[in-house]
Coordinates of N, CA and C and ligand atoms in Angstrom, one line a residue:
M209 N 91.4 95.6 117.6 CA 92.2 96.6 116.8 C 91.3 97.2 115.7
S210 N 91.4 98.5 115.5 CA 90.5 99.1 114.5 C 91.2 99.0 113.1
A211 N 90.3 99.0 112.1 CA 90.8 98.9 110.7 C 91.4 100.3 110.4
P212 N 92.3 100.3 109.4 CA 92.9 101.6 109.0 C 91.9 102.6 108.5
L213 N 92.2 103.9 108.6 CA 91.3 104.9 108.1 C 91.2 104.9 106.6
L214 N 90.0 105.0 106.1 CA 89.7 105.1 104.7 C 89.5 106.5 104.2
I215 N 88.7 107.2 105.0 CA 88.3 108.6 104.7 C 88.5 109.5 105.9
T216 N 89.1 110.7 105.6 CA 89.1 111.7 106.7 C 88.7 113.1 106.1
F217 N 87.8 113.8 106.7 CA 87.5 115.1 106.5 C 88.1 115.9 107.6
D218 N 89.0 116.9 107.3 CA 89.6 117.8 108.3 C 89.1 119.2 108.0
K219 N 88.2 119.7 108.7 CA 87.6 121.0 108.5 C 87.3 121.3 107.1
V220 N 86.5 120.4 106.5 CA 86.2 120.6 105.1 C 85.0 121.5 104.8
W221 N 85.3 122.5 103.9 CA 84.2 123.4 103.5 C 84.0 123.2 102.0
K222 N 82.7 123.3 101.6 CA 82.4 123.4 100.2 C 81.5 124.5 100.0
S223 N 81.9 125.5 99.2 CA 81.1 126.7 99.1 C 80.8 127.0 97.6
Y224 N 79.6 127.5 97.3 CA 79.3 127.8 95.9 C 78.9 129.3 95.9
G225 N 79.1 129.9 94.7 CA 78.6 131.3 94.5 C 79.5 132.3 95.1
E226 N 79.2 133.5 94.9 CA 80.0 134.7 95.4 C 79.1 135.7 96.2
G227 N 79.8 136.4 97.0 CA 79.1 137.5 97.7 C 77.9 137.1 98.5
E228 N 76.8 137.8 98.3 CA 75.6 137.5 99.1 C 74.9 136.2 98.7
A229 N 75.3 135.7 97.4 CA 74.7 134.5 97.0 C 75.5 133.3 97.4
R230 N 76.6 133.5 98.2 CA 77.4 132.4 98.6 C 76.7 131.4 99.5
V231 N 76.8 130.1 99.1 CA 76.2 129.1 99.9 C 77.3 128.1 100.4
H232 N 77.2 127.8 101.7 CA 78.2 126.8 102.2 C 77.5 125.5 102.3
A233 N 77.7 124.6 101.3 CA 77.1 123.3 101.3 C 77.7 122.4 102.4
L234 N 78.9 122.6 102.7 CA 79.6 122.0 103.8 C 80.4 123.1 104.6
A235 N 80.2 123.1 105.9 CA 80.8 124.1 106.7 C 81.6 123.5 107.8
S236 N 82.9 123.3 107.5 CA 83.9 122.8 108.5 C 83.5 121.4 109.1
V237 N 83.4 120.5 108.1 CA 83.0 119.1 108.5 C 84.3 118.3 108.9
D238 N 84.2 117.7 110.0 CA 85.3 116.7 110.5 C 84.6 115.3 110.5
L239 N 85.4 114.3 109.9 CA 84.8 113.0 109.8 C 85.9 112.0 109.6
A240 N 85.7 110.8 110.2 CA 86.7 109.7 109.9 C 85.9 108.4 109.7
I241 N 86.2 107.7 108.6 CA 85.5 106.5 108.3 C 86.6 105.4 108.0
R242 N 86.5 104.3 108.7 CA 87.5 103.2 108.6 C 87.2 102.2 107.5
R243 N 88.2 101.5 107.0 CA 87.9 100.5 106.0 C 87.0 99.4 106.6
G244 N 86.1 99.0 105.7 CA 85.1 97.9 106.1 C 83.9 98.4 106.8
E245 N 83.8 99.7 107.0 CA 82.6 100.3 107.6 C 81.4 100.3 106.6
F246 N 80.2 100.3 107.1 CA 79.0 100.5 106.3 C 78.3 101.7 107.0
V247 N 78.3 102.8 106.3 CA 77.8 104.1 106.9 C 76.6 104.6 106.1
A248 N 75.6 105.0 106.9 CA 74.4 105.6 106.2 C 74.5 107.1 106.5
I249 N 74.3 107.9 105.5 CA 74.3 109.4 105.6 C 72.8 109.8 105.5
M250 N 72.3 110.5 106.5 CA 71.0 111.0 106.4 C 71.0 112.5 106.6
G251 N 69.7 113.1 106.5 CA 69.6 114.6 106.7 C 68.7 115.2 105.7
P252 N 68.1 116.3 106.0 CA 67.1 116.9 105.2 C 67.7 117.3 103.8
S253 N 66.8 117.6 102.9 CA 67.2 118.0 101.5 C 68.0 119.3 101.7
G254 N 69.1 119.4 100.9 CA 69.9 120.6 101.0 C 70.9 120.6 102.1
S255 N 71.0 119.5 102.9 CA 71.9 119.6 104.1 C 73.4 119.3 103.8
G256 N 73.6 118.9 102.5 CA 75.0 118.6 102.1 C 75.4 117.2 101.9
K257 N 74.5 116.3 101.9 CA 74.8 114.9 101.7 C 75.4 114.6 100.4
S258 N 74.8 115.0 99.3 CA 75.4 114.7 98.0 C 76.7 115.4 97.8
T259 N 76.8 116.6 98.3 CA 78.1 117.3 98.3 C 79.2 116.5 98.9
A260 N 78.9 116.0 100.1 CA 79.9 115.2 100.8 C 80.2 113.9 100.1
M261 N 79.2 113.3 99.5 CA 79.4 112.1 98.7 C 80.3 112.3 97.5
N262 N 80.1 113.5 96.8 CA 80.9 113.8 95.7 C 82.4 113.9 96.1
I263 N 82.6 114.5 97.2 CA 84.0 114.6 97.7 C 84.5 113.2 98.1
I264 N 83.7 112.4 98.8 CA 84.1 111.1 99.3 C 84.5 110.2 98.1
G265 N 83.7 110.3 97.0 CA 84.0 109.5 95.8 C 85.0 110.1 94.9
C266 N 85.7 111.2 95.3 CA 86.8 111.8 94.5 C 86.3 112.4 93.2
L267 N 85.0 112.8 93.2 CA 84.4 113.4 92.0 C 84.6 114.9 92.1
D268 N 84.7 115.4 93.3 CA 84.8 116.9 93.6 C 85.8 117.1 94.7
T269 N 86.2 118.3 94.9 CA 87.2 118.7 95.9 C 86.7 119.8 96.8
P270 N 87.2 119.8 98.1 CA 86.7 120.9 99.0 C 87.2 122.2 98.6
T271 N 86.4 123.3 99.0 CA 86.9 124.7 98.8 C 88.0 125.0 99.8
A272 N 87.9 124.4 101.0 CA 88.9 124.6 102.0 C 88.9 123.4 102.9
G273 N 90.0 123.1 103.6 CA 90.1 122.0 104.5 C 90.7 120.8 103.7
T274 N 90.9 119.7 104.4 CA 91.6 118.6 103.8 C 90.7 117.3 103.7
Y275 N 90.7 116.7 102.5 CA 90.0 115.5 102.3 C 91.0 114.4 102.0
S276 N 91.2 113.4 102.8 CA 92.1 112.3 102.6 C 91.4 111.0 102.3
F277 N 91.8 110.3 101.2 CA 91.2 109.1 100.8 C 92.3 108.1 100.7
M278 N 92.3 107.0 101.5 CA 93.3 106.0 101.6 C 94.7 106.6 101.8
G279 N 94.7 107.6 102.7 CA 96.0 108.2 103.1 C 96.5 109.2 102.1
V280 N 95.7 109.4 101.0 CA 96.2 110.4 99.9 C 95.4 111.7 100.1
D281 N 96.0 112.8 100.0 CA 95.3 114.1 100.0 C 94.6 114.4 98.7
A282 N 93.4 113.7 98.6 CA 92.7 113.6 97.3 C 92.2 115.0 96.9
G283 N 91.9 115.9 97.9 CA 91.4 117.2 97.5 C 92.4 118.0 96.8
R284 N 93.7 117.7 96.9 CA 94.7 118.5 96.2 C 95.3 117.8 94.9
L285 N 94.7 116.7 94.6 CA 95.1 116.0 93.3 C 94.5 116.7 92.1
D286 N 95.1 116.7 91.0 CA 94.5 117.2 89.8 C 93.4 116.2 89.3
R287 N 92.6 116.7 88.3 CA 91.5 115.9 87.8 C 91.9 114.5 87.4
N288 N 93.0 114.4 86.7 CA 93.4 113.1 86.1 C 93.8 112.1 87.2
R289 N 94.5 112.6 88.2 CA 94.9 111.8 89.3 C 93.8 111.3 90.2
R290 N 92.8 112.3 90.3 CA 91.6 111.9 91.1 C 90.8 110.8 90.3
A291 N 90.7 111.0 89.0 CA 90.1 109.9 88.2 C 90.7 108.6 88.3
L292 N 92.0 108.6 88.4 CA 92.8 107.4 88.6 C 92.4 106.7 89.9
L293 N 92.4 107.5 91.0 CA 92.1 107.0 92.3 C 90.7 106.4 92.3
R294 N 89.8 107.1 91.7 CA 88.4 106.7 91.6 C 88.3 105.4 90.8
N295 N 89.0 105.3 89.7 CA 88.8 104.1 88.9 C 89.4 102.9 89.6
L296 N 90.5 103.1 90.4 CA 91.1 102.0 91.1 C 90.3 101.6 92.3
Y297 N 89.7 102.5 93.1 CA 89.2 102.2 94.4 C 87.7 102.4 94.7
V298 N 87.0 103.1 93.8 CA 85.6 103.5 94.1 C 84.6 102.9 93.1
G299 N 83.5 102.4 93.6 CA 82.4 102.0 92.8 C 81.2 102.9 93.1
F300 N 80.4 103.3 92.2 CA 79.2 104.2 92.4 C 77.9 103.5 92.1
V301 N 76.9 103.7 92.9 CA 75.5 103.3 92.6 C 74.6 104.5 92.9
F302 N 73.7 104.8 92.0 CA 72.8 105.9 92.1 C 71.4 105.5 92.2
Q303 N 70.5 106.4 92.5 CA 69.1 106.1 92.6 C 68.5 105.6 91.2
G304 N 68.9 106.3 90.1 CA 68.4 105.9 88.8 C 69.5 105.1 88.1
Y305 N 69.4 103.9 88.1 CA 70.4 102.9 87.8 C 71.5 103.3 86.9
N306 N 71.2 104.2 85.9 CA 72.3 104.7 85.0 C 72.9 103.6 84.1
L307 N 72.0 102.6 83.7 CA 72.5 101.6 82.8 C 72.4 102.0 81.3
L308 N 73.2 101.5 80.5 CA 73.1 101.8 79.0 C 71.9 101.0 78.5
P309 N 70.9 101.7 77.8 CA 69.8 100.9 77.3 C 70.3 100.1 76.1
R310 N 69.4 99.2 75.6 CA 69.8 98.3 74.5 C 71.1 97.7 74.6
T311 N 71.6 97.5 75.8 CA 72.9 96.9 76.1 C 72.6 95.8 77.2
T312 N 73.1 94.6 77.1 CA 72.8 93.6 78.0 C 73.4 93.8 79.4
A313 N 72.8 93.1 80.4 CA 73.4 93.2 81.7 C 74.9 92.9 81.8
A314 N 75.3 91.9 81.1 CA 76.7 91.5 81.1 C 77.6 92.6 80.4
E315 N 77.1 93.2 79.3 CA 77.8 94.3 78.7 C 77.9 95.5 79.6
N316 N 76.8 95.8 80.3 CA 76.9 96.9 81.2 C 77.9 96.7 82.3
V317 N 78.0 95.5 82.8 CA 78.9 95.2 83.9 C 80.3 95.2 83.4
E318 N 80.5 94.9 82.1 CA 81.9 94.9 81.6 C 82.5 96.2 81.3
L319 N 81.6 97.3 81.3 CA 82.1 98.6 80.9 C 83.3 99.1 81.7
P320 N 83.3 99.1 83.0 CA 84.5 99.6 83.7 C 85.7 98.8 83.4
L321 N 85.6 97.5 83.0 CA 86.7 96.7 82.7 C 87.3 97.1 81.3
I322 N 86.4 97.5 80.4 CA 86.9 98.0 79.1 C 87.8 99.2 79.4
Y323 N 87.4 100.2 80.2 CA 88.2 101.3 80.5 C 89.5 100.9 81.1
R324 N 89.6 99.8 81.8 CA 90.8 99.3 82.4 C 91.7 98.5 81.5
G325 N 91.2 98.3 80.3 CA 91.9 97.5 79.3 C 92.0 96.0 79.5
V326 N 91.0 95.5 80.3 CA 91.0 94.0 80.5 C 90.5 93.3 79.2
A327 N 91.2 92.2 78.9 CA 90.9 91.4 77.7 C 89.4 90.9 77.7
A328 N 88.9 90.8 76.5 CA 87.5 90.5 76.3 C 87.0 89.2 77.1
R329 N 87.8 88.1 77.0 CA 87.4 86.9 77.6 C 87.4 87.0 79.1
K330 N 88.4 87.7 79.7 CA 88.5 87.9 81.1 C 87.4 88.8 81.6
R331 N 87.1 89.8 80.8 CA 86.0 90.7 81.1 C 84.7 90.0 81.2
R332 N 84.4 89.1 80.3 CA 83.1 88.4 80.3 C 83.1 87.5 81.6
D333 N 84.2 86.8 81.9 CA 84.2 86.0 83.1 C 84.0 86.8 84.4
L334 N 84.6 87.9 84.5 CA 84.5 88.8 85.7 C 83.1 89.3 85.8
A335 N 82.5 89.7 84.6 CA 81.1 90.2 84.6 C 80.1 89.2 85.1
M336 N 80.3 87.9 84.6 CA 79.4 86.8 84.9 C 79.5 86.6 86.4
Q337 N 80.7 86.6 86.9 CA 80.9 86.4 88.4 C 80.3 87.5 89.2
A338 N 80.4 88.7 88.8 CA 79.8 89.8 89.5 C 78.2 89.7 89.5
L339 N 77.7 89.3 88.3 CA 76.3 89.2 88.2 C 75.8 88.0 89.1
A340 N 76.6 87.0 89.2 CA 76.2 85.8 90.1 C 76.2 86.3 91.5
E341 N 77.2 87.2 91.9 CA 77.3 87.7 93.3 C 76.1 88.5 93.7
V342 N 75.4 89.2 92.7 CA 74.2 90.0 93.0 C 72.9 89.2 92.7
G343 N 73.1 87.9 92.4 CA 71.9 87.1 92.3 C 71.2 87.2 90.9
L344 N 71.9 87.4 89.9 CA 71.3 87.6 88.6 C 71.7 86.5 87.6
V345 N 72.0 85.3 88.0 CA 72.3 84.2 87.1 C 71.0 83.9 86.3
G346 N 71.2 83.8 84.9 CA 70.1 83.6 84.0 C 69.5 84.9 83.4
R347 N 70.0 86.0 83.9 CA 69.5 87.3 83.4 C 70.7 88.1 82.7
E348 N 71.8 87.4 82.5 CA 73.0 88.1 82.0 C 72.8 88.8 80.6
H349 N 71.9 88.2 79.8 CA 71.7 88.7 78.4 C 70.5 89.5 78.2
H350 N 69.8 89.9 79.3 CA 68.7 90.8 79.3 C 69.1 92.2 79.2
T351 N 68.4 93.0 78.5 CA 68.6 94.5 78.5 C 67.9 95.1 79.6
P352 N 68.2 96.3 80.0 CA 67.5 97.0 81.2 C 66.0 96.9 81.0
A353 N 65.5 97.2 79.8 CA 64.0 97.2 79.6 C 63.4 95.8 79.9
E354 N 64.2 94.8 79.9 CA 63.7 93.4 80.2 C 63.9 93.0 81.6
L355 N 64.3 94.0 82.4 CA 64.6 93.7 83.9 C 63.7 94.6 84.7
S356 N 63.4 94.1 85.9 CA 62.6 94.9 86.9 C 63.5 96.0 87.5
G357 N 63.0 96.9 88.2 CA 63.8 98.0 88.9 C 64.8 97.4 89.8
G358 N 64.4 96.4 90.6 CA 65.3 95.8 91.6 C 66.4 95.1 90.8
Q359 N 66.1 94.4 89.7 CA 67.1 93.7 88.9 C 68.1 94.7 88.3
Q360 N 67.5 95.8 87.8 CA 68.4 96.8 87.2 C 69.4 97.4 88.2
Q361 N 68.9 97.6 89.5 CA 69.8 98.1 90.5 C 70.9 97.0 90.8
R362 N 70.5 95.7 90.8 CA 71.5 94.7 91.0 C 72.6 94.7 89.9
V363 N 72.1 95.0 88.6 CA 73.1 95.1 87.5 C 74.1 96.3 87.8
A364 N 73.5 97.4 88.3 CA 74.3 98.6 88.6 C 75.3 98.3 89.7
I365 N 74.8 97.5 90.7 CA 75.7 97.1 91.8 C 76.8 96.1 91.3
A366 N 76.5 95.2 90.4 CA 77.5 94.3 89.8 C 78.5 95.1 89.1
R367 N 78.1 96.2 88.3 CA 79.0 97.0 87.6 C 79.9 97.8 88.5
A368 N 79.3 98.2 89.7 CA 80.2 98.9 90.7 C 81.2 98.0 91.3
I369 N 80.9 96.7 91.5 CA 81.8 95.9 92.3 C 82.7 95.0 91.4
V370 N 82.5 95.0 90.1 CA 83.3 94.1 89.2 C 84.8 94.5 89.2
T371 N 85.1 95.7 89.5 CA 86.5 96.1 89.6 C 87.1 95.9 91.0
R372 N 86.3 95.3 91.9 CA 86.8 95.0 93.3 C 87.2 96.3 94.0
P373 N 86.3 97.3 94.0 CA 86.7 98.6 94.7 C 86.8 98.4 96.2
T374 N 87.5 99.3 96.8 CA 87.6 99.4 98.3 C 86.3 100.0 98.9
L375 N 85.8 101.0 98.1 CA 84.7 101.7 98.6 C 83.5 101.7 97.6
L376 N 82.3 101.5 98.1 CA 81.1 101.7 97.3 C 80.4 103.0 97.8
V377 N 80.2 103.9 96.9 CA 79.4 105.2 97.2 C 78.0 105.0 96.6
A378 N 77.0 105.1 97.4 CA 75.7 104.9 97.0 C 74.8 106.0 97.4
D379 N 74.3 106.8 96.4 CA 73.4 107.9 96.7 C 72.0 107.5 96.5
E380 N 71.2 107.3 97.6 CA 69.8 106.8 97.6 C 69.6 105.6 96.7
P381 N 70.4 104.5 96.9 CA 70.3 103.4 96.0 C 68.9 102.7 96.0
T382 N 68.1 102.9 97.0 CA 66.8 102.3 97.0 C 65.7 103.3 96.8
G383 N 66.0 104.5 96.4 CA 65.1 105.6 96.2 C 63.9 105.3 95.2
N384 N 64.2 104.5 94.2 CA 63.1 104.2 93.2 C 62.5 102.9 93.4
L385 N 62.7 102.2 94.6 CA 62.3 100.8 94.7 C 61.1 100.7 95.7
D386 N 60.3 99.7 95.6 CA 59.2 99.5 96.6 C 59.9 98.8 97.8
T387 N 59.0 98.6 98.8 CA 59.6 98.2 100.1 C 60.3 96.8 100.0
A388 N 59.6 95.9 99.4 CA 60.2 94.5 99.3 C 61.6 94.6 98.6
R389 N 61.6 95.3 97.4 CA 62.9 95.4 96.6 C 63.9 96.1 97.4
T390 N 63.5 97.1 98.2 CA 64.4 97.9 99.0 C 65.2 97.0 100.0
H391 N 64.4 96.1 100.6 CA 65.0 95.2 101.6 C 65.9 94.2 101.0
E392 N 65.5 93.8 99.8 CA 66.4 92.8 99.0 C 67.8 93.5 98.7
I393 N 67.7 94.7 98.2 CA 68.9 95.4 97.8 C 69.8 95.7 99.1
M394 N 69.1 96.0 100.2 CA 69.9 96.3 101.4 C 70.5 95.0 102.0
E395 N 69.8 93.9 101.8 CA 70.4 92.6 102.2 C 71.6 92.3 101.4
L396 N 71.5 92.6 100.1 CA 72.7 92.4 99.2 C 73.9 93.3 99.6
L397 N 73.6 94.5 99.9 CA 74.7 95.4 100.3 C 75.3 95.0 101.6
T398 N 74.5 94.5 102.5 CA 75.0 94.0 103.8 C 75.9 92.8 103.6
R399 N 75.5 91.9 102.7 CA 76.3 90.7 102.4 C 77.6 91.1 101.8
L400 N 77.6 92.1 100.8 CA 78.9 92.5 100.2 C 79.8 93.1 101.2
N401 N 79.2 93.9 102.1 CA 80.0 94.5 103.2 C 80.7 93.4 104.0
A402 N 79.9 92.4 104.4 CA 80.4 91.4 105.3 C 81.3 90.4 104.6
E403 N 81.0 90.0 103.4 CA 81.7 88.9 102.7 C 82.9 89.5 101.9
L404 N 82.8 90.6 101.3 CA 83.9 91.1 100.5 C 84.7 92.2 101.3
G405 N 84.2 92.6 102.5 CA 84.8 93.6 103.3 C 84.7 95.0 102.6
L406 N 83.8 95.1 101.6 CA 83.5 96.3 100.9 C 83.1 97.4 101.8
S407 N 83.8 98.5 101.9 CA 83.3 99.7 102.7 C 82.2 100.3 101.9
I408 N 81.2 100.8 102.6 CA 80.0 101.4 101.9 C 79.6 102.7 102.6
V409 N 79.4 103.7 101.8 CA 78.9 105.0 102.3 C 77.6 105.2 101.5
M410 N 76.5 105.3 102.1 CA 75.2 105.3 101.4 C 74.3 106.4 102.0
V411 N 73.7 107.2 101.0 CA 72.7 108.2 101.4 C 71.4 107.6 101.4
T412 N 70.6 107.9 102.4 CA 69.2 107.4 102.4 C 68.3 108.4 103.2
H413 N 67.0 108.5 102.8 CA 66.1 109.3 103.6 C 65.3 108.4 104.5
E414 N 65.5 107.1 104.4 CA 64.6 106.2 105.2 C 65.3 105.5 106.3
A415 N 64.7 105.6 107.5 CA 65.4 105.1 108.7 C 65.5 103.6 108.7
D416 N 64.6 102.9 108.1 CA 64.7 101.4 108.0 C 65.8 101.0 107.0
V417 N 66.1 101.8 106.1 CA 67.3 101.5 105.2 C 68.6 101.8 106.0
A418 N 68.6 102.9 106.7 CA 69.8 103.3 107.5 C 70.1 102.2 108.5
D419 N 69.1 101.5 109.0 CA 69.2 100.5 110.0 C 70.1 99.3 109.6
Y420 N 70.3 99.1 108.3 CA 71.2 98.1 107.8 C 72.7 98.5 108.0
A421 N 72.9 99.8 108.1 CA 74.3 100.2 108.2 C 74.8 100.1 109.7
G422 N 76.1 100.1 109.9 CA 76.6 100.0 111.3 C 76.7 101.3 111.9
R423 N 76.5 102.4 111.2 CA 76.7 103.7 111.7 C 75.9 104.7 110.9
T424 N 75.3 105.7 111.5 CA 74.5 106.7 110.8 C 75.0 108.1 111.1
I425 N 75.3 108.8 110.1 CA 75.8 110.2 110.2 C 74.7 111.1 109.7
R426 N 74.2 112.0 110.5 CA 73.2 113.0 110.1 C 73.8 114.3 109.8
F427 N 73.4 114.8 108.6 CA 73.9 116.2 108.2 C 72.7 117.2 108.5
L428 N 73.1 118.4 108.8 CA 72.1 119.5 109.0 C 72.8 120.8 108.6
D429 N 72.3 121.5 107.6 CA 72.9 122.8 107.2 C 74.4 122.7 107.0
G430 N 74.9 121.6 106.4 CA 76.3 121.5 106.1 C 77.2 121.1 107.2
H431 N 76.6 120.8 108.4 CA 77.3 120.3 109.5 C 77.0 118.8 109.8
V432 N 77.8 118.1 110.5 CA 77.4 116.8 111.1 C 76.7 117.0 112.4
A433 N 75.4 116.7 112.3 CA 74.5 117.0 113.5 C 74.6 115.8 114.5
S434 N 74.8 114.6 114.0 CA 75.0 113.4 114.9 C 75.7 112.3 114.2
D435 N 76.3 111.4 114.9 CA 77.1 110.3 114.3 C 77.0 109.2 115.3
T436 N 76.2 108.2 115.0 CA 75.8 107.2 116.0 C 76.1 105.8 115.4
L437 N 76.5 104.9 116.3 CA 76.6 103.5 115.9 C 75.3 102.8 116.2
T438 N 74.9 101.8 115.3 CA 73.7 101.0 115.6 C 74.0 100.2 116.9
A439 N 72.9 99.7 117.5 CA 73.0 99.0 118.8 C 74.0 97.8 118.6
E440 N 73.9 97.1 117.5 CA 74.7 95.9 117.3 C 76.2 96.3 117.2
E441 N 76.6 97.4 116.5 CA 78.0 97.8 116.3 C 78.5 98.3 117.7
A442 N 77.7 99.0 118.4 CA 78.1 99.6 119.7 C 78.4 98.5 120.7
A443 N 77.7 97.4 120.6 CA 77.8 96.3 121.6 C 79.2 95.7 121.7
Ligands
LIG579 N1 76.7 123.0 92.0 C1 76.1 123.8 92.9 N2 76.0 125.1 92.8 C2 75.4 125.8 93.8 N3 74.9 125.4 94.9 C3 74.9 124.0 95.1 C4 75.5 123.2 94.1 N4 75.5 121.9 94.6 C5 74.8 122.0 95.8 N5 74.5 123.2 96.1 C6 73.8 123.7 97.3 O1 74.5 123.1 98.4 C7 73.5 122.7 99.4 C8 73.7 121.2 99.7 O2 73.3 120.5 98.5 P1 73.3 118.9 98.4 O3 73.0 118.5 97.0 O4 74.6 118.4 99.0 O5 72.1 118.5 99.4 P2 71.5 117.0 99.7 O6 71.7 116.9 101.2 O7 72.2 116.0 98.9 O8 70.0 117.2 99.4 P3 68.9 116.2 98.7 O9 68.4 115.3 99.9 O10 67.8 117.1 98.2 O11 69.6 115.4 97.7 C9 72.2 123.1 98.8 O12 71.8 124.4 99.4 C10 72.4 123.2 97.4 O13 71.5 124.2 96.8
LIG580 MG1 71.4 114.7 97.4

């Protein structure tokens, strides 16, 4: 039995500019992603990957067509309702970890819980648990400057999962890491997908990073050029 649908694009367009300068970043994209999937998004620069990710993460809305997230027509929600949906269900990880400097790992991970009004003691417990889940026991009180790139990305992942999101949106999460650190982060994401059932949509330029995902969607000029399951998933 297949898992319920998490994400659907129904003839989604995203266009910028007017007249001759008009650019179609997405041109009638149809897509369906189910809960629990781990999907890699690939494609050349300018093909629409980040545009699609911004819609998937409820940060942006289509110009035309329908974007549904968890059965909700998210493209037609106002800004505040989209923010609510995002805060409840989506975690984000970016290429440049986006941690607050001069702020410890634990405090960085606690941030999304502060926005949710979680009490201080509970916040600290949940942050410590999330840091343990990403393998950072003993580093909780280090600031970003005292952590390696791979460790900083682990803090960013802990911050993204501390709220127990349904979906993790990751735009080139290993873009700044060396090969060994890249594989460690990908093993971590694979484990979170398997153990927590966390759905993951991740942009990458590297085929060996995409190989960790169960499915690879390639964008080209704002279209989906191919959509393939890895050998293991297809079996
Ligand atoms: N805010 C914007 N205003 C105007 N054009 C935009 C805007 N955002 C994206 N575009 C255009 O839309 C197209 C797709 O951009 P997008 O950022 O989605 O590409 P991408 O696949 O993520 O590329 P990269 O691999 O370089 O990150 C590009 O032609 C880009 O110039
Ligand atoms: Mg991009």
